[in-house]
Amino acid sequence: MSVQGRTLLLVLLLAACALSAAPLRVLVSVAPQLESVRRIGGDLVQVEALTPPGSSPETYVLNAQRMASLAQASLLFRIGAPMETALLPKLRRSYPDLAIVDTRAGMQLRAMTEGDHHHHDGAGHDHGAEGMDPHVWLSVANMMVHARTVGAALAERLPEHAVVIQARTEQYVQELTKLDERLRERLRPLAGTAVVVFHPAFGYFLESYGLEQIAVEVSGRTPSGRQLGQVLTRAKQAGARAVYVQPQFNRRAAQAVADELRCELRVLDPLPVDYIAGLEELATALLKP
């Protein structure tokens, strides 16, 4: 073989290696899912969230430019975020080869409770499918299920790396187990107390550690005057020290509620990019005097 021929063969081999080493393009619905995919997939995956950090999955709409940027994705891990209802049919039509994995299989789902609905007398609107709370990622136990689902799906698509993926999955689940234990111990002094939030996003987290959620919004919607009066009464009876609002939301209405209750307006983020650190920060915020 000539020198030119050997050079061409080497170039082709290097190109083939580069292609085989290209990371699997993965999508998730919301930012809190990113950490598990990154930790389990490592450099084998390239992952991004459909809802950009700082945006709310309650209201985010994908534009045409952003939709086109998703063309190279092979796998989507859905989690039941509100924007999925409108978005997934579009993704299926545009990208029929995109594999969609529902990570909620095996999770303990939470129904919207009285604290989320504020005695809506049947006139409210379901915030999640069939009245279920869609913020499943704020349960550490649910995110353990999520991690195992992610690990199984990645191992199926990258079988040559299955052993490594399984080991990373188990390591991350162990870290989540330790996180759950730390949060339980840290929040033990608050067990039995009520937390007033503007948007009903924190039910999974609070109920996991023995706290109650009192939400101003009715299933994620603006309350009527009567409903607002009911929640203010409950909040006063509970001795609310603060009203918590998401950083993704306008704070004006939440500030008015805090002023009425004569307490502070504080920020809680239900969409942390760094999941473990973000839940530790939630606990720190709740423990603030």
Phi, psi and omega in degrees: 000137181290164177300319179297321179294318179295322179297316179297318179298318179297318179299316180295320179295317179296321179296319179297319178296319180297319180294319181291335182271356181298133182293151176288126179280122185233141175244148169232164183283315187226159185304322181299346177278342187300315186301315183296319180293319179294318182291323183276319182276332181056221181281003176280346183230157169235117190237144173216157181266138175299321176266111183298149175307134182096347177260158180259131175292351177287329190233349187293137177234128180285127176272174186297321180295317180292321178300317181296329182290348183268003189300331184273358182289142179256337192213136176235127173261104177274160183219006178091017178295148187305323184289348180297328184304315180274329188280319187299319177301323178294318179296319180296321179291317184283325185228076184297341180273355179289121178277129182246121181249124178273109184281357181282346180301121181093352179280155172271108182271149186247129174282149173298132186256180178304322179294335178273329186263335180058050177053058186285358176055034177081359184262000183281177179241139180294126178283323178243178180299127178053038176075015180270148178285121184278354187274053189295336183291347179274008167257119179298322179300320178294325180286340170293317176299315179304314181299317181292323177295317177300312181301316181295318181292319179292320179296325179294322183273341179233062188300332180291346179245015187300321182296316179296316180298317179297318180296318179294322178299311181296322179296317181292320177299321177298321178294322177294323177298316179293323176300313180302318179295318179295315181297320180299317180290317182294320186269000180307319180298340182264359183304133180092353180268163180253145179239126181267120179238151180285312180252137187282064184261349195250013183300316180300312183295310184295314182294332178299333185241022171082019178253162181248141175263128169245112184257140178285313179291151177264104182051038177088007181237158181300131182283156171286172178300319179296315180296320178296320177299320179296317182290325177296319178298314179297319181295320178294318178297328181279353180069043184303133178264341184201159168247131184254134181232150178282145178294341181281351186253153171294135188267356188299310181294321179295323179295323179296321178294316179298320179297319180296324180274354181057048177221175183285153167259123181235161184254132171234131181256113179274005185233054183289138175290318176265099193298307184297312179297323181295321178288328173298321179292325175301314180297318179300317180296319181291331181277351180297131181300000000 
